[in-house]
Amino acid sequence: MSIDTPALPSSTTRPPAVAPTPSGWQRAGQAMSFRNASAVYLLVLLFAVFSIWEPSTFLTAQTWRLLLDNQAISAIAAVGLVLPLSAGVVDLAIGSEVGVGAILVAWLLAHARLPIPVAVVLCLLAGAAIGVTVTLLVVRARISSFIATLAMSSVLIALIDWISGSEQILDLGTHFQDLATGQLFGITYPVYLLAGLSLAVWWLLDRTALGRRVHATGGNLDAARLAGVRTSRIILFTTVGCGIIAALAGILASSQLATGDPTISTSYLLPAFAATFLGSTQFTGGRFNVGGTLIAVAVLAVGVEGLDLAGAPIWLPDLFDGVALLLAVGFTQAQRPPGARTAAIRRSLRLGRAAP
Amino acid sequence: MVAKELTVVAGAPLLRVSGVSKSFSGAPVLDNVSFEVRSGEVVAIVGHNGSGKSTLVKILARIHSPDPGARIEVANERGELLPLRATHHRLHFIHQDLGLLPMLSTTENLDLGGSLGWRWVLPVRRNEEDRRAAESVARFGAAIDVRAPVGSLSPAERAIVAIARALGGWDRPGNVLVLDEPTTAFHREEVARLFEAIRRVVSAGAGVVFISHRLDEVRDIADRVIILRDGQKVADGAVSGFDDDRLIRAIVGGSVEARRPGPPQGEAGPALTVRGLRGQRLRSFDLQVRSGEIVGVTGVLGSGREELAGMLFGERPPLAGSIAVDGRPIRPGQPAAAIARGMAYVPADRLRLGALAAMSATENLTLASLGSLRRQLGRVDRRMERVEARRWSAAVGLHPPRPERRLSTFSGGNQQKIVLARWLRTDPRVLILDEPTQGVDVGAKATIHDLVAAQARSGTAVLVVSSDAKELASICHRVVVLDAGRAALELAGPDLTEAALVRETLTAGVAGGSR
């Protein structure tokens, strides 16, 4: 393909001024400015506050190892959610996708008596199938992703209750428990899985041509399509990816609890959204990204953990999560030009308008 | 009560505009425009794209404020001319999109016009409301089912509902109604119905400002015509004093320096072949564009002009017909397939279809052909990408020359340069441009024209769909004029002038409308 630059047109009034390309250090400096990375500074602040407030408990290795173990699984779900959100699909079924993975693996092990690898693979396939369904609803049936996944999550919760009979599934076998609780150098396997998945999703979204197309699809679907992006395939890739990662999180959750619990779905929904939206305000100026999501998970976890150790009441973590999400999204909206919000409202109103 | 108020002294001035100028970032758009609208008359304002019409409407609607020194006065209830600030409620606007809520009924739409005061607590009295709505619409000569959703009405009926709402059920005579190109996409009969309504408004003593592209309509409805060209008022007089030629000459202006492109170069075979293309409005459209040739397509709104470019590129599939590049047919309705065959498309609706506003100019530039930057593991070579972005931003004169910035931070002209560069970078066989310089400043316009001409010289077949006659006359080798979905005629060589294009476009519209 030729990438020759055409000769500069004679009538161009402006000289071909070219600003110096910012160096790597300058770009790093900009990336770590407070505006771009406020959560990093917030994390440092929270750490400092709780270190002073509760030094005896907050600063122990035990606390941190527990925190890491507890957060790894919901962080995996949040990293999975970054995929469809980047492509403009708001996947409200993320919580029940985790829930289906958790209950299905338990049922396959406890009732179908399948070997662990087979049960895990079947579960991941089920996650992929849910992703395909979401894409069919959004792309083929043209249902807005918000509604499609909200309805989907209700269907999945029904499925969970049907599989489990609304009861916990016990007796999953001791080997299965090793999956989430086994340790390497004192750190449990899910933490390594989180690291690997984060790296993979980050590479895909932020370094590859595929990721560029995912962001383009999420930014302006029609324009992306007219620039040659096969937007349906892109959406399929992200929802299937998210479905598989969510199923994996579910498998790990059942392994950690040594139980198939039919009620865990809701506890994964809000944290995942809080982390991804808070994360989107970090580093990339409004784009969903893995790095920001992980920082956000850390901020939320440290905040909740610190408050917990300081003897805060039991309802405080939920309050903290909710308020953090509102602040994060409010912050992103405030950064946008004022017209953008009303334009978005007008667009959604136009959806219901009869075609001329 | 209504009958009494209908007797208004005819001929009293209702709107007086004097010395209105407006410039955007130093570029004058309106230059010292003055005019008057009197009670009982329809004043048409005509002019080209970029003549300042829409800016004038926006100033009247107080969306823009004029440069200092302007005076805009509107008559109050007692006929005294007062500044717009105090009397803007006497000025009513019907914009192209009418501003109705299509899911609500006529009655409900009319109710939205006024404030409810304390009555919001009371239940709606449906029959009473419906009766009042039917009455107020009937005054404009329309019998409309006021309970049906407005979306199900015909275009003219919708316009009448909008007028009824604007005039508040018509108990406020002596108002000024500004209609901004209300008849685009209307059929002939529909236009007649709307004009009937306008005549009733006028005979009650209101003044009407009618903005239009169509000279036949102006002749039909207006008493007086004001012609704007390059921001100046160049003519103002009774419609009867203008024949078509005089109107067109006034619109186009005397000196049109033609910047003819050189003769097309390259092979003789057609690069783009379109056969029997059919869409919502297009009916059996054929076209061939040779390599190195720049072909224009124009026509009034509703002639099929708006849907042609998108259909060729696969934005939406045609109802029938075939499209081929270099003799190989492309699958319709699939932009990716069109791109694979060497097609490129700069859409008219830049915000919705062209620009990825939240991504950087660099990312916008490279999106259509990331293949050349792809390395192992699908990695995008970002260093190489930055080098290319700098080269292209210099080539298209991007201002400011900072391609790493978000596209939304650039002006419309510079966004358009990036969208164009995205496609020039793919070195396309066929380049399709839809209104390439719409909403683009003069400097960027010249740059875009030069870039397109340079691309054609390198052997690309270029198709420019545009409503800007001046643009077509200056960059095209030949221009096809559409009328009612068909190619009505073709202008080329010495016949291809701006005046000829304006004349043929408008008269073609008349012939097509009366079918």
CSV table of N, CA, C and O in Angstrom, one decimal, chain B residues 407-468:
chain,number,residue,atom,x,y,z
B,407,LEU,N,-9.7,14.6,18.4
B,407,LEU,CA,-10.2,15.2,17.2
B,407,LEU,C,-11.2,16.3,17.5
B,407,LEU,O,-11.4,17.3,16.8
B,408,SER,N,-12.0,16.2,18.6
B,408,SER,CA,-13.0,17.1,19.0
B,408,SER,C,-12.4,18.5,19.3
B,408,SER,O,-13.1,19.5,19.3
B,409,THR,N,-11.1,18.6,19.6
B,409,THR,CA,-10.5,19.9,19.9
B,409,THR,C,-10.2,20.7,18.6
B,409,THR,O,-9.8,21.8,18.7
B,410,PHE,N,-10.4,20.1,17.5
B,410,PHE,CA,-10.1,20.8,16.2
B,410,PHE,C,-11.3,21.5,15.7
B,410,PHE,O,-12.4,21.1,16.0
B,411,SER,N,-11.1,22.5,14.8
B,411,SER,CA,-12.3,23.2,14.2
B,411,SER,C,-12.8,22.2,13.1
B,411,SER,O,-12.2,21.2,12.7
B,412,GLY,N,-14.1,22.5,12.7
B,412,GLY,CA,-14.7,21.7,11.7
B,412,GLY,C,-13.9,21.5,10.4
B,412,GLY,O,-13.8,20.3,9.9
B,413,GLY,N,-13.3,22.5,9.9
B,413,GLY,CA,-12.4,22.4,8.7
B,413,GLY,C,-11.3,21.5,8.9
B,413,GLY,O,-11.0,20.6,8.1
B,414,ASN,N,-10.7,21.6,10.1
B,414,ASN,CA,-9.5,20.7,10.4
B,414,ASN,C,-9.9,19.3,10.6
B,414,ASN,O,-9.2,18.3,10.3
B,415,GLN,N,-11.1,19.1,11.2
B,415,GLN,CA,-11.6,17.7,11.4
B,415,GLN,C,-11.8,17.1,10.0
B,415,GLN,O,-11.5,15.9,9.7
B,416,GLN,N,-12.4,17.9,9.1
B,416,GLN,CA,-12.7,17.4,7.8
B,416,GLN,C,-11.4,17.0,7.0
B,416,GLN,O,-11.3,16.1,6.3
B,417,LYS,N,-10.3,17.9,7.2
B,417,LYS,CA,-9.0,17.5,6.6
B,417,LYS,C,-8.5,16.2,7.1
B,417,LYS,O,-8.0,15.4,6.3
B,418,ILE,N,-8.7,15.9,8.4
B,418,ILE,CA,-8.3,14.6,8.9
B,418,ILE,C,-9.1,13.5,8.3
B,418,ILE,O,-8.5,12.4,7.9
B,419,VAL,N,-10.4,13.7,8.2
B,419,VAL,CA,-11.2,12.6,7.7
B,419,VAL,C,-10.8,12.4,6.2
B,419,VAL,O,-10.7,11.2,5.7
B,420,LEU,N,-10.5,13.4,5.5
B,420,LEU,CA,-10.1,13.3,4.1
B,420,LEU,C,-8.7,12.6,4.0
B,420,LEU,O,-8.5,11.7,3.2
B,421,ALA,N,-7.8,13.0,4.9
B,421,ALA,CA,-6.5,12.4,4.9
B,421,ALA,C,-6.6,10.9,5.2
B,421,ALA,O,-5.8,10.1,4.7
B,422,ARG,N,-7.5,10.5,6.1
B,422,ARG,CA,-7.7,9.1,6.4
B,422,ARG,C,-7.8,8.3,5.1
B,422,ARG,O,-7.3,7.2,5.0
B,423,TRP,N,-8.6,8.9,4.2
B,423,TRP,CA,-8.8,8.1,2.9
B,423,TRP,C,-7.7,8.3,1.9
B,423,TRP,O,-7.4,7.4,1.2
B,424,LEU,N,-7.2,9.5,1.9
B,424,LEU,CA,-6.1,9.7,0.9
B,424,LEU,C,-4.9,8.8,1.2
B,424,LEU,O,-4.2,8.3,0.4
B,425,ARG,N,-4.8,8.5,2.5
B,425,ARG,CA,-3.7,7.6,3.0
B,425,ARG,C,-3.9,6.2,2.4
B,425,ARG,O,-2.9,5.5,2.3
B,426,THR,N,-5.1,5.8,2.1
B,426,THR,CA,-5.3,4.5,1.6
B,426,THR,C,-5.1,4.5,0.0
B,426,THR,O,-5.2,3.4,-0.6
B,427,ASP,N,-4.8,5.6,-0.5
B,427,ASP,CA,-4.6,5.7,-2.0
B,427,ASP,C,-5.7,5.0,-2.7
B,427,ASP,O,-5.5,4.0,-3.4
B,428,PRO,N,-6.9,5.5,-2.6
B,428,PRO,CA,-8.1,4.8,-3.1
B,428,PRO,C,-8.2,4.8,-4.7
B,428,PRO,O,-7.6,5.7,-5.3
B,429,ARG,N,-8.9,3.8,-5.2
B,429,ARG,CA,-9.2,3.8,-6.6
B,429,ARG,C,-10.3,4.8,-6.9
B,429,ARG,O,-10.4,5.5,-7.9
B,430,VAL,N,-11.3,4.8,-6.0
B,430,VAL,CA,-12.5,5.6,-6.1
B,430,VAL,C,-12.7,6.4,-4.8
B,430,VAL,O,-12.8,5.8,-3.8
B,431,LEU,N,-12.7,7.7,-5.0
B,431,LEU,CA,-12.9,8.6,-3.8
B,431,LEU,C,-14.3,9.2,-3.9
B,431,LEU,O,-14.6,9.9,-4.9
B,432,ILE,N,-15.2,9.0,-2.9
B,432,ILE,CA,-16.5,9.5,-2.9
B,432,ILE,C,-16.6,10.6,-1.8
B,432,ILE,O,-16.3,10.3,-0.7
B,433,LEU,N,-17.0,11.8,-2.2
B,433,LEU,CA,-17.1,12.9,-1.2
B,433,LEU,C,-18.5,13.4,-1.2
B,433,LEU,O,-19.1,13.7,-2.2
B,434,ASP,N,-19.1,13.4,0.0
B,434,ASP,CA,-20.4,13.9,0.1
B,434,ASP,C,-20.4,15.3,0.8
B,434,ASP,O,-20.0,15.3,2.0
B,435,GLU,N,-20.8,16.3,0.2
B,435,GLU,CA,-20.7,17.7,0.7
B,435,GLU,C,-19.4,17.9,1.5
B,435,GLU,O,-19.3,18.2,2.7
B,436,PRO,N,-18.3,17.8,0.7
B,436,PRO,CA,-17.0,17.8,1.4
B,436,PRO,C,-16.6,19.0,2.1
B,436,PRO,O,-15.8,19.0,3.0
B,437,THR,N,-17.2,20.2,1.8
B,437,THR,CA,-16.8,21.4,2.4
B,437,THR,C,-17.9,22.1,3.2
B,437,THR,O,-17.9,23.3,3.5
B,438,GLN,N,-18.9,21.3,3.5
B,438,GLN,CA,-20.1,21.8,4.3
B,438,GLN,C,-19.6,22.2,5.7
B,438,GLN,O,-18.9,21.4,6.4
B,439,GLY,N,-19.9,23.4,6.1
B,439,GLY,CA,-19.5,23.9,7.4
B,439,GLY,C,-18.0,23.9,7.6
B,439,GLY,O,-17.5,23.7,8.7
B,440,VAL,N,-17.3,24.3,6.5
B,440,VAL,CA,-15.8,24.3,6.6
B,440,VAL,C,-15.4,25.7,6.2
B,440,VAL,O,-16.0,26.4,5.3
B,441,ASP,N,-14.4,26.3,6.9
B,441,ASP,CA,-14.0,27.7,6.6
B,441,ASP,C,-13.3,27.8,5.2
B,441,ASP,O,-12.9,26.8,4.6
B,442,VAL,N,-13.2,29.0,4.8
B,442,VAL,CA,-12.7,29.2,3.4
B,442,VAL,C,-11.4,28.6,3.1
B,442,VAL,O,-11.1,28.0,2.1
B,443,GLY,N,-10.4,28.8,4.1
B,443,GLY,CA,-9.1,28.3,3.9
B,443,GLY,C,-9.0,26.8,3.8
B,443,GLY,O,-8.4,26.3,2.9
B,444,ALA,N,-9.8,26.2,4.7
B,444,ALA,CA,-9.8,24.7,4.7
B,444,ALA,C,-10.4,24.2,3.4
B,444,ALA,O,-10.0,23.2,2.8
B,445,LYS,N,-11.4,25.0,2.9
B,445,LYS,CA,-12.1,24.6,1.7
B,445,LYS,C,-11.2,24.5,0.5
B,445,LYS,O,-11.1,23.6,-0.3
B,446,ALA,N,-10.3,25.6,0.4
B,446,ALA,CA,-9.4,25.6,-0.7
B,446,ALA,C,-8.4,24.4,-0.6
B,446,ALA,O,-8.1,23.8,-1.6
B,447,THR,N,-7.9,24.2,0.6
B,447,THR,CA,-7.0,23.1,0.8
B,447,THR,C,-7.6,21.7,0.4
B,447,THR,O,-7.0,20.9,-0.3
B,448,ILE,N,-8.9,21.5,0.8
B,448,ILE,CA,-9.6,20.3,0.5
B,448,ILE,C,-9.7,20.1,-1.0
B,448,ILE,O,-9.5,19.1,-1.6
B,449,HIS,N,-10.1,21.2,-1.7
B,449,HIS,CA,-10.2,21.2,-3.1
B,449,HIS,C,-8.9,20.8,-3.8
B,449,HIS,O,-8.9,20.0,-4.7
B,450,ASP,N,-7.8,21.4,-3.3
B,450,ASP,CA,-6.5,21.1,-3.9
B,450,ASP,C,-6.1,19.7,-3.7
B,450,ASP,O,-5.6,19.0,-4.5
B,451,LEU,N,-6.4,19.2,-2.4
B,451,LEU,CA,-6.0,17.8,-2.1
B,451,LEU,C,-6.8,16.8,-3.0
B,451,LEU,O,-6.2,15.8,-3.5
B,452,VAL,N,-8.1,17.1,-3.2
B,452,VAL,CA,-8.9,16.3,-4.1
B,452,VAL,C,-8.4,16.3,-5.5
B,452,VAL,O,-8.2,15.2,-6.2
B,453,ALA,N,-8.1,17.5,-6.0
B,453,ALA,CA,-7.6,17.6,-7.4
B,453,ALA,C,-6.2,16.8,-7.5
B,453,ALA,O,-6.0,16.1,-8.5
B,454,ALA,N,-5.4,16.9,-6.5
B,454,ALA,CA,-4.1,16.2,-6.6
B,454,ALA,C,-4.3,14.7,-6.6
B,454,ALA,O,-3.6,14.0,-7.3
B,455,GLN,N,-5.3,14.3,-5.8
B,455,GLN,CA,-5.5,12.8,-5.8
B,455,GLN,C,-6.0,12.3,-7.1
B,455,GLN,O,-5.7,11.3,-7.6
B,456,ALA,N,-6.9,13.2,-7.8
B,456,ALA,CA,-7.4,12.8,-9.1
B,456,ALA,C,-6.3,12.7,-10.1
B,456,ALA,O,-6.2,11.8,-10.9
B,457,ARG,N,-5.3,13.7,-10.0
B,457,ARG,CA,-4.2,13.6,-11.0
B,457,ARG,C,-3.4,12.4,-10.8
B,457,ARG,O,-2.8,11.9,-11.8
B,458,SER,N,-3.4,11.8,-9.6
B,458,SER,CA,-2.6,10.6,-9.5
B,458,SER,C,-3.4,9.3,-9.9
B,458,SER,O,-2.9,8.2,-9.7
B,459,GLY,N,-4.6,9.6,-10.5
B,459,GLY,CA,-5.3,8.4,-11.1
B,459,GLY,C,-6.5,7.9,-10.4
B,459,GLY,O,-7.1,6.9,-10.8
B,460,THR,N,-6.9,8.6,-9.3
B,460,THR,CA,-8.1,8.2,-8.6
B,460,THR,C,-9.4,8.8,-9.3
B,460,THR,O,-9.4,9.9,-9.8
B,461,ALA,N,-10.4,7.9,-9.4
B,461,ALA,CA,-11.7,8.4,-9.8
B,461,ALA,C,-12.4,9.1,-8.7
B,461,ALA,O,-12.6,8.5,-7.6
B,462,VAL,N,-12.8,10.4,-8.9
B,462,VAL,CA,-13.4,11.1,-7.8
B,462,VAL,C,-14.9,11.4,-8.1
B,462,VAL,O,-15.2,11.9,-9.2
B,463,LEU,N,-15.8,11.2,-7.1
B,463,LEU,CA,-17.2,11.6,-7.3
B,463,LEU,C,-17.5,12.6,-6.1
B,463,LEU,O,-17.3,12.2,-5.0
B,464,VAL,N,-17.9,13.8,-6.5
B,464,VAL,CA,-18.2,14.8,-5.5
B,464,VAL,C,-19.7,15.0,-5.5
B,464,VAL,O,-20.3,15.5,-6.6
B,465,VAL,N,-20.4,14.7,-4.5
B,465,VAL,CA,-21.8,15.0,-4.4
B,465,VAL,C,-22.0,16.3,-3.5
B,465,VAL,O,-21.4,16.3,-2.4
B,466,SER,N,-22.6,17.3,-4.1
B,466,SER,CA,-22.6,18.6,-3.4
B,466,SER,C,-23.8,19.4,-3.8
B,466,SER,O,-24.3,19.3,-4.9
B,467,SER,N,-24.2,20.3,-2.9
B,467,SER,CA,-25.3,21.2,-3.3
B,467,SER,C,-24.6,22.6,-3.5
B,467,SER,O,-25.3,23.6,-3.7
B,468,ASP,N,-23.3,22.7,-3.5
B,468,ASP,CA,-22.6,23.9,-3.6
B,468,ASP,C,-22.2,24.1,-5.1
B,468,ASP,O,-21.2,23.5,-5.5
